[in-house]
Tab-separated table of C-alpha atoms in Angstrom:
chain	number	residue	atom	x	y	z
A	554	LEU	CA	-18.466	8.149	-17.615
A	555	GLU	CA	-18.761	4.580	-16.426
A	556	ALA	CA	-22.143	5.388	-14.900
A	557	ALA	CA	-23.256	7.098	-18.118
A	558	GLU	CA	-22.247	4.199	-20.314
A	559	GLY	CA	-24.244	1.851	-18.106
A	560	MET	CA	-27.509	3.612	-19.010
A	561	THR	CA	-28.717	1.615	-22.005
A	562	ALA	CA	-30.892	4.401	-23.473
A	563	LEU	CA	-28.320	7.216	-23.310
A	564	THR	CA	-27.156	8.359	-26.762
A	565	SER	CA	-25.076	11.452	-25.966
A	566	LEU	CA	-23.453	13.246	-23.057
A	567	ILE	CA	-21.727	16.626	-23.334
A	568	VAL	CA	-20.297	18.515	-20.360
A	569	TRP	CA	-19.127	22.115	-20.799
A	570	ARG	CA	-17.565	24.273	-18.119
A	571	ARG	CA	-15.890	27.674	-18.234
A	572	ASP	CA	-15.593	27.880	-22.021
A	573	SER	CA	-14.343	24.311	-22.438
A	574	VAL	CA	-15.988	21.059	-23.510
A	575	LEU	CA	-14.708	18.572	-20.941
A	576	VAL	CA	-16.772	15.555	-21.985
A	577	GLU	CA	-18.316	14.698	-25.342
A	578	GLU	CA	-19.429	11.096	-25.673
A	579	TYR	CA	-21.846	9.434	-28.079
A	580	TYR	CA	-23.446	6.054	-27.679
A	581	ARG	CA	-25.420	3.579	-29.756
A	582	GLY	CA	-24.503	5.052	-33.111
A	583	LEU	CA	-25.541	8.692	-32.618
A	584	ARG	CA	-23.351	11.149	-34.541
A	585	PRO	CA	-22.296	14.549	-33.092
A	586	THR	CA	-24.200	16.625	-35.682
A	587	GLN	CA	-27.190	14.294	-36.065
A	588	PRO	CA	-30.517	16.020	-35.229
A	589	VAL	CA	-32.658	14.253	-32.651
A	590	ASN	CA	-36.244	14.853	-31.608
A	591	VAL	CA	-35.759	16.770	-28.364
A	592	LYS	CA	-39.430	16.412	-27.372
A	593	SER	CA	-40.403	18.938	-24.676
A	594	VAL	CA	-36.985	20.573	-24.602
A	595	SER	CA	-38.791	22.471	-27.373
A	596	LYS	CA	-40.864	24.221	-24.698
A	597	THR	CA	-37.815	25.794	-23.070
A	598	LEU	CA	-36.543	26.885	-26.483
A	599	LEU	CA	-39.650	29.100	-26.751
A	600	SER	CA	-38.821	31.004	-23.565
A	601	PRO	CA	-36.137	33.273	-25.077
A	602	MET	CA	-38.421	34.039	-28.021
A	603	VAL	CA	-40.959	35.574	-25.634
A	604	GLY	CA	-38.164	37.619	-24.047
A	605	ILE	CA	-37.031	38.809	-27.467
A	606	ALA	CA	-40.608	39.711	-28.459
A	607	LEU	CA	-40.986	41.750	-25.247
A	608	ARG	CA	-37.663	43.490	-25.889
A	609	ASP	CA	-38.749	44.457	-29.399
A	610	GLY	CA	-42.213	45.648	-28.376
A	611	LEU	CA	-44.121	42.836	-30.101
A	612	LEU	CA	-45.556	41.973	-26.710
A	613	GLU	CA	-46.393	44.482	-23.984
A	614	SER	CA	-45.616	42.593	-20.763
A	615	VAL	CA	-46.031	39.224	-19.084
A	616	ASP	CA	-49.190	40.667	-17.499
A	617	GLN	CA	-50.887	41.075	-20.880
A	618	PRO	CA	-54.233	39.211	-20.880
A	619	LEU	CA	-54.439	36.152	-23.086
A	620	SER	CA	-57.749	37.471	-24.384
A	621	GLU	CA	-55.906	40.457	-25.938
A	622	LEU	CA	-53.371	38.194	-27.588
A	623	LEU	CA	-55.913	35.739	-29.025
A	624	PRO	CA	-59.073	37.857	-29.434
A	625	ASP	CA	-60.633	35.784	-32.231
A	626	TYR	CA	-60.456	32.595	-30.181
A	627	TYR	CA	-61.917	34.371	-27.180
A	628	ASP	CA	-64.819	35.660	-29.275
A	629	ILE	CA	-65.674	32.036	-30.071
A	630	LEU	CA	-65.224	30.932	-26.465
A	631	ARG	CA	-67.524	33.641	-25.129
A	632	GLY	CA	-70.284	32.357	-27.399
A	633	ARG	CA	-70.220	28.932	-25.767
A	634	ASN	CA	-72.753	28.079	-23.097
A	635	ASP	CA	-70.017	26.531	-20.966
A	636	PHE	CA	-67.636	29.529	-21.098
A	637	ASP	CA	-65.855	29.946	-17.765
A	638	PRO	CA	-65.292	33.663	-17.018
A	639	ARG	CA	-62.076	32.800	-15.175
A	640	LYS	CA	-60.473	32.429	-18.591
A	641	GLU	CA	-60.652	36.226	-18.897
A	642	GLU	CA	-58.139	36.397	-16.020
A	643	ILE	CA	-55.419	34.341	-17.732
A	644	LEU	CA	-52.251	36.369	-18.359
A	645	LEU	CA	-49.212	35.692	-20.512
A	646	ARG	CA	-47.167	34.851	-17.418
A	647	HIS	CA	-49.671	32.131	-16.523
A	648	VAL	CA	-49.039	30.513	-19.898
A	649	LEU	CA	-45.255	30.759	-19.431
A	650	GLY	CA	-45.472	29.192	-15.975
A	651	MET	CA	-48.012	26.489	-16.913
A	652	ARG	CA	-50.468	28.039	-14.486
A	653	THR	CA	-53.401	28.976	-16.749
A	654	GLY	CA	-55.757	26.778	-14.740
A	655	ILE	CA	-57.004	25.094	-17.940
A	656	GLU	CA	-57.047	21.307	-18.113
A	657	THR	CA	-53.908	19.865	-19.683
A	658	ALA	CA	-53.774	18.755	-23.313
A	659	SER	CA	-50.790	16.507	-22.505
A	660	PHE	CA	-50.489	13.007	-21.053
A	661	GLY	CA	-53.749	11.087	-21.513
A	662	ASN	CA	-55.314	13.987	-23.426
A	663	TYR	CA	-52.497	14.389	-25.949
A	664	GLY	CA	-53.877	12.059	-28.620
A	665	ALA	CA	-57.280	13.738	-28.751
A	666	TRP	CA	-55.680	17.177	-28.697
A	667	ALA	CA	-53.342	16.347	-31.604
A	668	ALA	CA	-56.274	14.867	-33.557
A	669	SER	CA	-58.382	18.021	-33.122
A	670	PRO	CA	-58.846	20.404	-36.095
A	671	ASP	CA	-57.403	23.415	-34.243
A	672	TRP	CA	-54.872	22.802	-31.479
A	673	ALA	CA	-55.024	26.314	-30.043
A	674	TYR	CA	-58.802	26.247	-29.779
A	675	ASP	CA	-58.814	22.748	-28.328
A	676	GLN	CA	-56.558	23.893	-25.497
A	677	LEU	CA	-58.637	26.999	-24.801
A	678	ARG	CA	-62.009	25.249	-24.841
A	679	ARG	CA	-60.958	22.762	-22.134
A	680	PRO	CA	-62.469	23.149	-18.642
A	681	MET	CA	-60.800	25.068	-15.852
A	682	VAL	CA	-59.353	22.890	-13.087
A	683	CYS	CA	-58.303	25.813	-10.854
A	684	ASP	CA	-58.139	29.599	-10.866
A	685	PRO	CA	-55.396	31.131	-13.047
A	686	GLY	CA	-52.107	31.114	-11.143
A	687	GLU	CA	-53.324	28.659	-8.508
A	688	CYS	CA	-52.013	25.324	-9.818
A	689	HIS	CA	-49.348	23.967	-12.139
A	690	GLU	CA	-50.978	22.181	-15.095
A	691	TYR	CA	-48.252	21.177	-17.549
A	692	SER	CA	-49.571	21.216	-21.114
A	693	THR	CA	-48.170	21.248	-24.634
A	694	GLY	CA	-51.398	23.040	-25.512
A	695	ASN	CA	-50.175	26.034	-23.499
A	696	THR	CA	-46.904	26.314	-25.380
A	697	HIS	CA	-48.725	25.914	-28.675
A	698	LEU	CA	-50.694	29.024	-27.729
A	699	LEU	CA	-47.316	30.784	-27.528
A	700	SER	CA	-46.517	29.532	-31.026
A	701	VAL	CA	-49.712	31.105	-32.340
A	702	ILE	CA	-49.051	34.360	-30.470
A	703	LEU	CA	-45.433	34.665	-31.622
A	704	THR	CA	-46.391	33.811	-35.208
A	705	ARG	CA	-49.026	36.514	-35.283
A	706	ARG	CA	-47.015	39.189	-33.489
A	707	SER	CA	-43.827	38.644	-35.498
A	708	GLY	CA	-45.555	38.257	-38.865
A	709	LYS	CA	-43.343	35.220	-39.520
A	710	SER	CA	-43.631	31.505	-39.032
A	711	LEU	CA	-42.277	30.476	-35.638
A	712	ARG	CA	-39.489	28.572	-37.389
A	713	ARG	CA	-38.440	31.654	-39.372
A	714	TYR	CA	-38.710	33.897	-36.310
A	715	MET	CA	-36.497	31.585	-34.243
A	716	GLN	CA	-33.987	31.227	-37.067
A	717	ASP	CA	-33.740	34.980	-37.627
A	718	GLU	CA	-33.451	35.986	-33.987
A	719	LEU	CA	-31.648	33.068	-32.378
A	720	PHE	CA	-30.617	30.025	-34.381
A	721	ARG	CA	-28.886	31.628	-37.354
A	722	PRO	CA	-26.808	34.016	-35.191
A	723	MET	CA	-25.748	31.014	-33.100
A	724	GLY	CA	-25.091	28.718	-36.049
A	725	ILE	CA	-27.789	26.287	-34.933
A	726	GLY	CA	-29.330	24.006	-37.539
A	727	LEU	CA	-32.992	23.150	-37.070
A	728	GLY	CA	-34.218	19.830	-38.444
A	729	GLU	CA	-37.732	18.435	-38.775
A	730	TRP	CA	-40.575	20.009	-36.816
A	731	ASP	CA	-44.285	19.202	-36.853
A	732	ARG	CA	-47.045	21.669	-37.752
A	733	ASP	CA	-50.676	21.970	-36.704
A	734	PRO	CA	-53.632	21.683	-39.138
A	735	GLN	CA	-53.347	25.437	-39.840
A	736	GLY	CA	-49.674	25.057	-40.791
A	737	ARG	CA	-48.306	26.668	-37.624
A	738	TYR	CA	-45.268	25.050	-36.034
A	739	LEU	CA	-45.936	22.970	-32.952
A	740	GLY	CA	-45.089	25.052	-29.915
A	741	GLY	CA	-43.467	22.852	-27.321
A	742	ASN	CA	-42.665	19.532	-28.988
A	743	THR	CA	-40.922	17.628	-31.822
A	744	MET	CA	-38.160	20.122	-32.658
A	745	SER	CA	-35.023	18.392	-33.986
A	746	LEU	CA	-31.579	19.577	-32.867
A	747	SER	CA	-28.147	18.005	-32.612
A	748	PRO	CA	-26.552	17.585	-29.169
A	749	ARG	CA	-23.915	20.166	-30.092
A	750	ASP	CA	-26.614	22.707	-30.941
A	751	MET	CA	-28.413	21.912	-27.685
A	752	LEU	CA	-25.146	22.786	-25.960
A	753	LYS	CA	-25.089	26.190	-27.668
A	754	PHE	CA	-28.499	26.954	-26.194
A	755	GLY	CA	-27.285	26.011	-22.710
A	756	GLN	CA	-24.180	28.181	-23.192
A	757	LEU	CA	-26.377	31.107	-24.205
A	758	TYR	CA	-28.166	30.991	-20.857
A	759	ALA	CA	-25.034	30.233	-18.837
A	760	ASN	CA	-23.516	33.387	-20.373
A	761	GLY	CA	-26.447	35.637	-19.476
A	762	GLY	CA	-27.981	35.692	-22.951
A	763	ARG	CA	-24.704	36.448	-24.765
A	764	PHE	CA	-23.267	34.323	-27.535
A	765	GLU	CA	-19.796	35.119	-28.886
A	766	GLY	CA	-20.054	38.629	-27.469
A	767	ARG	CA	-23.492	39.421	-28.879
A	768	GLN	CA	-26.466	39.948	-26.526
A	769	LEU	CA	-29.179	37.834	-28.151
A	770	VAL	CA	-31.551	37.488	-25.178
A	771	PRO	CA	-32.038	40.168	-22.499
A	772	GLU	CA	-30.227	39.169	-19.319
A	773	GLU	CA	-33.145	40.382	-17.213
A	774	TRP	CA	-35.397	37.963	-19.100
A	775	ILE	CA	-33.138	35.071	-18.153
A	776	ARG	CA	-33.283	36.095	-14.502
A	777	ALA	CA	-37.083	36.333	-14.691
A	778	SER	CA	-37.312	32.946	-16.433
A	779	TRP	CA	-35.352	31.311	-13.612
A	780	GLN	CA	-37.622	32.591	-10.837
A	781	SER	CA	-39.803	29.734	-9.632
A	782	THR	CA	-43.537	30.265	-10.112
A	783	GLY	CA	-44.275	27.223	-7.964
A	784	ALA	CA	-43.782	23.468	-7.992
A	785	SER	CA	-45.246	20.747	-10.171
A	786	ARG	CA	-47.759	18.598	-8.340
A	787	TRP	CA	-46.637	15.453	-10.152
A	788	ASN	CA	-42.835	15.595	-9.817
A	789	GLY	CA	-42.110	18.279	-7.212
A	790	HIS	CA	-39.712	20.236	-9.428
A	791	GLY	CA	-39.914	24.004	-9.482
A	792	TYR	CA	-40.961	25.746	-12.692
A	793	GLY	CA	-40.119	29.195	-14.019
A	794	TYR	CA	-40.940	30.564	-17.450
A	795	LEU	CA	-40.699	27.254	-19.375
A	796	TRP	CA	-37.639	26.152	-17.366
A	797	TRP	CA	-37.621	23.373	-14.760
A	798	ILE	CA	-35.791	24.099	-11.487
A	799	ARG	CA	-34.368	21.842	-8.786
A	800	ARG	CA	-31.212	21.005	-6.841
A	801	TRP	CA	-28.734	18.444	-8.114
A	802	GLY	CA	-25.510	17.711	-6.287
A	803	GLY	CA	-26.375	20.475	-3.828
A	804	GLU	CA	-26.496	23.087	-6.582
A	805	ARG	CA	-29.416	25.005	-8.008
A	806	ALA	CA	-29.938	23.762	-11.559
A	807	TYR	CA	-32.200	24.961	-14.353
A	808	PHE	CA	-33.099	22.505	-17.055
A	809	ALA	CA	-34.974	21.826	-20.257
A	810	TRP	CA	-36.443	18.337	-20.198
A	811	GLY	CA	-37.895	16.252	-22.989
A	812	TYR	CA	-39.736	12.937	-22.821
A	813	GLY	CA	-37.534	9.871	-22.686
A	814	GLY	CA	-34.408	11.575	-21.349
A	815	GLN	CA	-33.540	14.675	-23.409
A	816	PHE	CA	-31.880	17.339	-21.222
A	817	ILE	CA	-30.139	20.691	-21.266
A	818	VAL	CA	-28.966	21.433	-17.710
A	819	VAL	CA	-27.485	24.773	-16.644
A	820	VAL	CA	-25.797	25.178	-13.242
A	821	PRO	CA	-24.860	28.877	-13.109
A	822	ARG	CA	-22.719	28.850	-9.943
A	823	LEU	CA	-20.413	26.234	-11.448
A	824	ASP	CA	-20.462	27.705	-14.996
A	825	LEU	CA	-21.636	24.262	-16.013
A	826	VAL	CA	-23.822	23.014	-18.872
A	827	ILE	CA	-24.737	19.366	-19.363
A	828	VAL	CA	-26.492	17.988	-22.445
A	829	ALA	CA	-27.902	14.477	-22.648
A	830	THR	CA	-30.061	12.716	-25.220
A	831	SER	CA	-31.656	9.291	-25.042
A	832	SER	CA	-33.166	6.727	-27.356
A	833	LEU	CA	-36.873	6.056	-26.994
A	834	ARG	CA	-36.345	2.679	-28.642
A	835	ASN	CA	-33.893	1.516	-25.960
A	836	ARG	CA	-35.580	3.284	-23.079
A	837	GLN	CA	-36.178	1.145	-20.009
A	838	ARG	CA	-38.544	1.749	-17.144
A	839	GLY	CA	-37.109	4.279	-14.720
A	840	HIS	CA	-34.648	5.831	-17.193
A	841	THR	CA	-35.702	9.414	-16.441
A	842	ARG	CA	-35.260	8.894	-12.707
A	843	ASN	CA	-31.898	7.278	-13.412
A	844	MET	CA	-30.938	10.442	-15.295
A	845	TRP	CA	-31.958	12.614	-12.341
A	846	ARG	CA	-29.870	10.375	-10.085
A	847	PHE	CA	-26.939	10.612	-12.516
A	848	PHE	CA	-27.019	14.427	-12.421
A	849	ASP	CA	-27.360	14.425	-8.625
A	850	ARG	CA	-24.668	11.865	-7.792
A	851	TYR	CA	-22.129	12.218	-10.580
A	852	ALA	CA	-22.429	14.934	-13.200
A	853	VAL	CA	-22.897	17.979	-10.939
A	854	PRO	CA	-20.881	16.933	-7.834
A	855	ALA	CA	-17.861	16.110	-10.033
A	856	PHE	CA	-17.344	19.830	-10.595
A	857	ARG	CA	-17.759	20.979	-6.998
A	858	VAL	CA	-14.288	19.762	-6.029
A	859	GLY	CA	-12.162	22.670	-4.849
A	860	TRP	CA	-15.068	25.103	-4.548
A	861	GLY	CA	-14.956	25.144	-0.768
A	862	ALA	CA	-18.140	26.202	1.028
A	863	GLU	CA	-21.532	24.788	0.097
A	864	ALA	CA	-23.869	26.945	-1.898
A	865	ALA	CA	-26.161	29.105	0.212
A	866	ASP	CA	-29.512	27.504	0.922
A	867	ASP	CA	-32.201	29.618	-0.740
A	868	GLY	CA	-35.028	27.365	0.408
A	869	LEU	CA	-35.662	25.854	-3.022
A	870	LEU	CA	-36.930	22.277	-2.844
């Protein structure tokens, strides 16, 4: 707690283990139920919605071609002189694992992408930087494609679909959330949740998709989501289906991560969930790396006491 308080951008820290909240601290004026912009934690929040859509037959499988899911966009793409036929090989699982091979719409490209008249098309029209499945190219444009797909397949707005299937059953309140020029909710960014509601999402995954005895997300989907599809070339972390993966404190951890220091961390072997939010206004250089160090040195190792043998090495990272 002393280490946490010393991080000037940290606004909340919640630690839950084995059905109990052991730590719940708020800093710099944040209130427990106050929604915060969780940034790219929003991407991970889309992962269970794909699993639910597969369970209910709205999607066929993770091997379904993207061209079948977005046929109108592909009709336009095929009419372009610069159409790359490798885009025909992109599957749903490539989108989930950020391995479509299409140039990112994030980082230096984000401003132009967000200013475009159609965010889904702008992602799809970008050049290929590798074959599908061959490289990790993190992109909010990819998760916005999932927003379009889920909106069309469910017949509801993404917000309504998530509320009906996940948030309302869990008592989660969803705050502000941006939309694209077509009125579709932004897949993968700007969702607003309170730290306590972020904790509920972590608990859902720690409990194998069950919340208060009700199976909301298929357990097999959670296992599939936590299988690494490869590592990011810019930070070295593993990546599953919209979940980051690495070791902290010697334990395999799965985490949702938003710009500026927004985290939901799940450590299954320790029945541990950690939630942290941070202020962009007070953020100092190196804050994200300080958060990684905090998880590695303090937050996860604190709960290994008394567990005896080290976790088996599965070769990850």
